XYZ file of N, CA and C in Angstrom:
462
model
N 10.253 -7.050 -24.861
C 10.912 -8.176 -24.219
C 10.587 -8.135 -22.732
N 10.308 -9.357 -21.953
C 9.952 -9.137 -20.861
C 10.699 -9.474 -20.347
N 11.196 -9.087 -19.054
C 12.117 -9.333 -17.752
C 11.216 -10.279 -16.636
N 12.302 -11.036 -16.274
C 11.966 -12.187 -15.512
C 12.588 -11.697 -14.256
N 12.162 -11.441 -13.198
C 13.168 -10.699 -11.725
C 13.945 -11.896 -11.002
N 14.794 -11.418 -10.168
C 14.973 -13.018 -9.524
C 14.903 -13.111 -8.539
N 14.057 -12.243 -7.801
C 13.203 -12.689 -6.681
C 12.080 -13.156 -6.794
N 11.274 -14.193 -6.343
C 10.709 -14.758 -6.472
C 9.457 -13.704 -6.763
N 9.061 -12.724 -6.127
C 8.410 -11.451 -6.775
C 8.905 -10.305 -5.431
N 8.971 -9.525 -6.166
C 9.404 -8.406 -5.939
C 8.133 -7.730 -4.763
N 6.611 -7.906 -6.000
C 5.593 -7.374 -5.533
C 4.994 -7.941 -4.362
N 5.058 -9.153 -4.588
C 4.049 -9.556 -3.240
C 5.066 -10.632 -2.499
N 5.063 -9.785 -1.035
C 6.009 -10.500 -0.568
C 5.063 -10.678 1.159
N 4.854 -11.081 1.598
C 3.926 -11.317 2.630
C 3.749 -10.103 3.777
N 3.160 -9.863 3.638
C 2.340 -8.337 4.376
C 0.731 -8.259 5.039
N 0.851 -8.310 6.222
C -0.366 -7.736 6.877
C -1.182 -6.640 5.887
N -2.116 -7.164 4.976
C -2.894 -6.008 4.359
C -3.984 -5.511 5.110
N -3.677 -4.294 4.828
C -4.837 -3.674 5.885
C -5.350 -3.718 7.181
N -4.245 -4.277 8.071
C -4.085 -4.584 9.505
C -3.564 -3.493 10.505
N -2.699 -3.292 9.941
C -1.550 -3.010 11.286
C -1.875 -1.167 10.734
N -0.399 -0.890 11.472
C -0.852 0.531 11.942
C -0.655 1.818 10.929
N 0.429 1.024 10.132
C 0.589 1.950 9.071
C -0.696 2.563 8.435
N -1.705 1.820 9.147
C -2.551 2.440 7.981
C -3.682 3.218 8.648
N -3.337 3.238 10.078
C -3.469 4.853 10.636
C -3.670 5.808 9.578
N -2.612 5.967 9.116
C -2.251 7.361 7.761
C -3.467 7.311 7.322
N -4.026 6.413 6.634
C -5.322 6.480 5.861
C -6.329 6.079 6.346
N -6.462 6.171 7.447
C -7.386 6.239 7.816
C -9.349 6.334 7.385
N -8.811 7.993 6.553
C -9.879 8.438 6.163
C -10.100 8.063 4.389
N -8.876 7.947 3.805
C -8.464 7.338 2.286
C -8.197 5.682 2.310
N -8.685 4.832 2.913
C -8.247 3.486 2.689
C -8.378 2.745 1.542
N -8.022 2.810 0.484
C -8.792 1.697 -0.718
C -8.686 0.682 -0.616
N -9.800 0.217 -0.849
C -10.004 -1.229 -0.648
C -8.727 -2.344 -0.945
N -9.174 -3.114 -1.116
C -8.318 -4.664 -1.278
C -8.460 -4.961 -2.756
N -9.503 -4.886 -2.829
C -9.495 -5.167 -4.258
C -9.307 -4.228 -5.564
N -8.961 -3.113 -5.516
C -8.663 -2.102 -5.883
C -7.208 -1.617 -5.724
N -6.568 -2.247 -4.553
C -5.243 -2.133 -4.315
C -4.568 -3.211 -5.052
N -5.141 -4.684 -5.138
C -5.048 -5.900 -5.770
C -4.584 -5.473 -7.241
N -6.057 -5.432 -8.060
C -5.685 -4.802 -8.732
C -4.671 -3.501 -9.441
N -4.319 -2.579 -8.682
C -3.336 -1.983 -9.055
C -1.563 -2.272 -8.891
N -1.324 -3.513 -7.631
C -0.532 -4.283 -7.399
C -0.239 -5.133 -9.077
N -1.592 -5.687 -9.665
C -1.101 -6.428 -10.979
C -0.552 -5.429 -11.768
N -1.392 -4.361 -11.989
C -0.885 -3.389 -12.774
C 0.530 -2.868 -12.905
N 0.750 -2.312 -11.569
C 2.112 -1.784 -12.158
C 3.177 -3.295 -11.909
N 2.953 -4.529 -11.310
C 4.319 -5.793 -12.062
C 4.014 -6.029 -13.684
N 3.217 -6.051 -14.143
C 2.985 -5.978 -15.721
C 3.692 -5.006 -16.380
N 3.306 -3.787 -15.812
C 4.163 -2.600 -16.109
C 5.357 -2.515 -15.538
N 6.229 -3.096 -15.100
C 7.689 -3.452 -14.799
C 8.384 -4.202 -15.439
N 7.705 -5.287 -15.466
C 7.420 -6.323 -16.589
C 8.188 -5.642 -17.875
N 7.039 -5.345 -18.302
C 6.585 -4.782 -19.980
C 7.613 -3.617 -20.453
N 7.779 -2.704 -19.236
C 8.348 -1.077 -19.985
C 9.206 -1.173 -18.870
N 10.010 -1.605 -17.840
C 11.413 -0.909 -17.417
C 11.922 -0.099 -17.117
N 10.242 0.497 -16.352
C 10.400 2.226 -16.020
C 11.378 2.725 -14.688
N 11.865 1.151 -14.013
C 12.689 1.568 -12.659
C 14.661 1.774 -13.515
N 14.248 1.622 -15.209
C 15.667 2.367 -15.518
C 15.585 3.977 -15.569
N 14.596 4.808 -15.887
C 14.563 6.151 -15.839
C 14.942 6.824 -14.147
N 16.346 7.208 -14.820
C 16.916 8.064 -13.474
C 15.949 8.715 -13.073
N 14.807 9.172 -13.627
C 14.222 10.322 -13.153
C 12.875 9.945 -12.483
N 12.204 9.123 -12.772
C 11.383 8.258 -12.565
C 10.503 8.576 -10.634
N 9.514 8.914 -10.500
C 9.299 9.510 -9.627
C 7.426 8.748 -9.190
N 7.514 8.599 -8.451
C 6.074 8.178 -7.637
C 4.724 8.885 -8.114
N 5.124 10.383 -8.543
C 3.838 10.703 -9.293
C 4.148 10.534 -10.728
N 5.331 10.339 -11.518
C 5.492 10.029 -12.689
C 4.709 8.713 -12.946
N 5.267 7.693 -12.560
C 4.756 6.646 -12.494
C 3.142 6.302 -12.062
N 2.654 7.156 -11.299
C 0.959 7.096 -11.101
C 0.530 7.640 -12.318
N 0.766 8.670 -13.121
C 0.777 9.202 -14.381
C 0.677 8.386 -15.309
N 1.620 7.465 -15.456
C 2.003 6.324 -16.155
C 0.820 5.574 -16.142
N 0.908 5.018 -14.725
C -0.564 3.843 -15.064
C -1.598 4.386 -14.556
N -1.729 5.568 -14.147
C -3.424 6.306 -14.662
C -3.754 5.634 -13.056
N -3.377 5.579 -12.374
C -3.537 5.758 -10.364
C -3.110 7.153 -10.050
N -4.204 7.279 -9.290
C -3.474 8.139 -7.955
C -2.553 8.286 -7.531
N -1.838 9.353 -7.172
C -0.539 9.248 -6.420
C -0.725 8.308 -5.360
N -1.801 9.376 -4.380
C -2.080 8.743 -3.044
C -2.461 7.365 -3.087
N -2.914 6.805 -3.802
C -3.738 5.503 -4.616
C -1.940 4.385 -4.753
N -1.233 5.073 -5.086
C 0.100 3.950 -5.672
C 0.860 4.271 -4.071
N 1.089 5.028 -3.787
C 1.777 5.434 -2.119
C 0.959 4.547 -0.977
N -0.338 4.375 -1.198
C -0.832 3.130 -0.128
C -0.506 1.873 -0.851
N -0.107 1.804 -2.072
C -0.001 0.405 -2.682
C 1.212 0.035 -1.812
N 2.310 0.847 -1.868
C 3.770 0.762 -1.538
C 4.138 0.464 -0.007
N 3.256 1.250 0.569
C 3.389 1.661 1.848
C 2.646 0.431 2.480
N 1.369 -0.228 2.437
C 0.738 -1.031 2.896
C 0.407 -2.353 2.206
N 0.268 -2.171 0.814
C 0.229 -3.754 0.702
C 1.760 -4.704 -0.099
N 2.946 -3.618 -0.180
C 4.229 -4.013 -0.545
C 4.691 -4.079 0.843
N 4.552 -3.140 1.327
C 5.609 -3.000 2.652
C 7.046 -1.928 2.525
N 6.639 -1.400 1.680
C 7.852 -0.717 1.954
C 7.800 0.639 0.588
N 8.925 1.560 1.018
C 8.268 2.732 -0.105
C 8.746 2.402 -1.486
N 8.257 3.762 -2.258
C 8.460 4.097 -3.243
C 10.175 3.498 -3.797
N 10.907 4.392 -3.178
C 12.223 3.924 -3.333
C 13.149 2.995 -3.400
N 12.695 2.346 -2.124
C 12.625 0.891 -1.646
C 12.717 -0.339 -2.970
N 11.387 -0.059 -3.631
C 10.723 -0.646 -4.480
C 11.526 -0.592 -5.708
N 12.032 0.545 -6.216
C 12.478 1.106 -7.554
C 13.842 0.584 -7.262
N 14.722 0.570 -6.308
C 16.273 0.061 -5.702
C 16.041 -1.487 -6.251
N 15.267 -1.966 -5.553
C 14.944 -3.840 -5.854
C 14.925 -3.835 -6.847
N 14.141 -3.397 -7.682
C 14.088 -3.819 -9.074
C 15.414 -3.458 -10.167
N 15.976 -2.307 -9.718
C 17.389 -2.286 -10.742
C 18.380 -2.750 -10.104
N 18.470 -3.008 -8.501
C 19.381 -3.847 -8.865
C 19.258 -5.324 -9.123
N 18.222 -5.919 -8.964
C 17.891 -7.443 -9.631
C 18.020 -7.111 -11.141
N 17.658 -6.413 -11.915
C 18.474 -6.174 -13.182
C 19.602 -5.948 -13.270
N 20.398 -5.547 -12.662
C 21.979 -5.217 -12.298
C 22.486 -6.447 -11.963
N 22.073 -7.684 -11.144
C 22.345 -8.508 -11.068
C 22.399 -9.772 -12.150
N 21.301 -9.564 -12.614
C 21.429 -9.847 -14.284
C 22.305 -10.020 -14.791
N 22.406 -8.648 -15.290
C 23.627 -8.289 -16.106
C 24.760 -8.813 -15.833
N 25.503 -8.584 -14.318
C 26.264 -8.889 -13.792
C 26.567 -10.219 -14.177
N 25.294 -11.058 -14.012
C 25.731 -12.670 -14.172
C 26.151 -13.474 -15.856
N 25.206 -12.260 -16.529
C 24.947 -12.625 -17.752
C 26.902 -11.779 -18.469
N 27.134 -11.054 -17.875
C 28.403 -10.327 -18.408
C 29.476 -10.918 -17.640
N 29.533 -11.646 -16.538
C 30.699 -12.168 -16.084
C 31.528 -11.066 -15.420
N 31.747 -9.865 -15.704
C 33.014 -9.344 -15.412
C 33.375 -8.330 -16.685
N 32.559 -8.718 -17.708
C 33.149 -8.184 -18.838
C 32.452 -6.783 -19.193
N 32.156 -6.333 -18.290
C 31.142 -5.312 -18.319
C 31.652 -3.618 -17.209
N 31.799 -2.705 -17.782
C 31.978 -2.187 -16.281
C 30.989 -1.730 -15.592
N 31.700 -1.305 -14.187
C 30.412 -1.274 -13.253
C 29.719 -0.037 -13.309
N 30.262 0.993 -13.325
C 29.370 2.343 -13.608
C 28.154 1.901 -15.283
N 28.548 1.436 -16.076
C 28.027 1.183 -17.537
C 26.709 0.513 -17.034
N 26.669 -0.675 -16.299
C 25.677 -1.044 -15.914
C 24.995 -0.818 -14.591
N 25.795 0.387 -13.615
C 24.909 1.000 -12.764
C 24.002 2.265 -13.385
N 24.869 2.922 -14.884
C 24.029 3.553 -15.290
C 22.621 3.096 -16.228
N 23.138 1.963 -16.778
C 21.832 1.222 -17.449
C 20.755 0.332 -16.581
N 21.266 0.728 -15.439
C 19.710 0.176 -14.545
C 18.797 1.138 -13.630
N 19.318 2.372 -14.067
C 18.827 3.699 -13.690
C 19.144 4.643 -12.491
N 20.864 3.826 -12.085
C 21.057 4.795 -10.877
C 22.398 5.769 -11.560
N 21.951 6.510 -11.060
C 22.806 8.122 -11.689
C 24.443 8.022 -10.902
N 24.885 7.017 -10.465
C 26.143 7.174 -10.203
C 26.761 5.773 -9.445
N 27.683 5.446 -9.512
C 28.429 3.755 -9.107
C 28.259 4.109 -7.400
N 28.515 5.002 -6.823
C 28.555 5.178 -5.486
C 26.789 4.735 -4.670
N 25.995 4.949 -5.583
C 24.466 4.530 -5.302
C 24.453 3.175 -5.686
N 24.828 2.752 -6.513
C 25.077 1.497 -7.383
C 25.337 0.981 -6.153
N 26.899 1.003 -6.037
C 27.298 0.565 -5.077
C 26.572 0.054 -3.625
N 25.693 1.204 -2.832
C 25.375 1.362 -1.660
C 23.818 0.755 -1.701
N 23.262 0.849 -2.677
C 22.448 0.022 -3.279
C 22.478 -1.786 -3.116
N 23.508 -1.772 -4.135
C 23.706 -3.579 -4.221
C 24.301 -4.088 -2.741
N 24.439 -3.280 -1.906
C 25.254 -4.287 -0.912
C 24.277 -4.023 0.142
N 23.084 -3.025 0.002
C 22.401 -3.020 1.059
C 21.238 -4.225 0.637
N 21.117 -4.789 -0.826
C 20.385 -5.541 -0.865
C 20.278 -6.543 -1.177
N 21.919 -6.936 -1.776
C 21.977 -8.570 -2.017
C 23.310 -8.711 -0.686
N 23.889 -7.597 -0.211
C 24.382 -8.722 1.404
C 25.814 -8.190 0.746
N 25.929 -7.886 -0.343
C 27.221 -8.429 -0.839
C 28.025 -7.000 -1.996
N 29.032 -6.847 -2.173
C 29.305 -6.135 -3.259
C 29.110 -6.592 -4.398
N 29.100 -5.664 -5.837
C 29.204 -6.203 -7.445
C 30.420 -6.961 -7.528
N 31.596 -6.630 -6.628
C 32.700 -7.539 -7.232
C 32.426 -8.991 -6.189
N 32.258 -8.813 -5.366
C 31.619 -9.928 -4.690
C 30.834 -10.732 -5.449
N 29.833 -10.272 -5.852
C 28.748 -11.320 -6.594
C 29.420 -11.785 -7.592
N 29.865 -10.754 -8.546
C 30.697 -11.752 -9.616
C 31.946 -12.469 -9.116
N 32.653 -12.531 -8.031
C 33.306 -13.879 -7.851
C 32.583 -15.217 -7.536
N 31.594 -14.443 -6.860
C 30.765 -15.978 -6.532
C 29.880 -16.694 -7.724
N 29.778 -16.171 -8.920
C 29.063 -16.143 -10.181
C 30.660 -17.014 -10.969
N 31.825 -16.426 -11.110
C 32.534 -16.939 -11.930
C 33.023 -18.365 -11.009
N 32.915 -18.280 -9.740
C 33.367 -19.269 -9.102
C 32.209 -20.975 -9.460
N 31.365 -19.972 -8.999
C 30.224 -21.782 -9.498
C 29.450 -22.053 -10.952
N 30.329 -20.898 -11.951
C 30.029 -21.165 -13.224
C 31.324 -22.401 -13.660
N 32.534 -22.004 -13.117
C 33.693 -22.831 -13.208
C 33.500 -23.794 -12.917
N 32.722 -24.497 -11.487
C 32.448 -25.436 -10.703
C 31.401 -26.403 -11.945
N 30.270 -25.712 -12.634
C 29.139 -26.864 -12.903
C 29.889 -27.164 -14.441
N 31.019 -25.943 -15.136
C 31.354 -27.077 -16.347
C 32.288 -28.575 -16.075
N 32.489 -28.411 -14.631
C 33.884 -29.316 -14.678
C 32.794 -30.803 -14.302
């Protein structure tokens, strides 16, 4: 079953590729554009497809493992043509599944149950998580979810 995110994409979000300074670091390792391109499709297919940002354990060389990249190879993906790290990356994606849920469960759901089914090991991350990235708390969002679900039956 595939997951639909609800950011408009997660992956490509407008970034100086291969410009700016971050990429000092690699200086001497730069991979190309089209090679980074390509591995950019790769792992949203593979987010897509398998749902690997639910494994608590789930780790930057796990995941290069996974889709057969480089560590160093997926760490410039993150770092320079996402914009942002590893972590960064894996946070966005469960909680836009968390948000999901959230919308799709109303309330009827608890919150640790579905902070643990989107791969964070405890409601306090959950927590510090969702509000650093939708603005807002879980009980927050679901008032504003039950509020303009009420609003479009009337």
């Amino acid at each position: 079953k595939k997951v639909r995110f609800n950011r408009p994409s997660l992956l490509f979000q407008p970034h100086a590729v291969l410009v700016d300074n971050r990429n000092k670091k690699y200086n001497k390792s730069l991979i190309s554009e089209t090679l980074m391109n390509s591995y950019a499709d790769k792992l949203e297919i593979y987010a897509q497809n398998e749902l690997f940002f639910k494994d608590p354990n789930i780790s930057l060389e796990l995941l290069a493992k996974r889709l057969k990249i480089p560590p160093h190879h997926l760490s410039q993906l993150f770092n320079i043509k996402l914009g942002k790290t590893f972590n960064t990356y894996i946070n966005e994606l469960r909680i836009d599944f968390a948000s999901k849920i959230l919308i799709e469960k109303l309330g009827n759901s608890k919150m640790e149950e579905i902070a643990l089914a989107s791969g964070f090991t405890s409601r306090a991350s959950f927590n510090r998580q969702f509000k650093q990235i939708n603005r807002c708390t879980p009980s927050e969002f679901i008032s504003v979810h039950v509020k303009n679900s009420g609003n479009s039956t009337q």
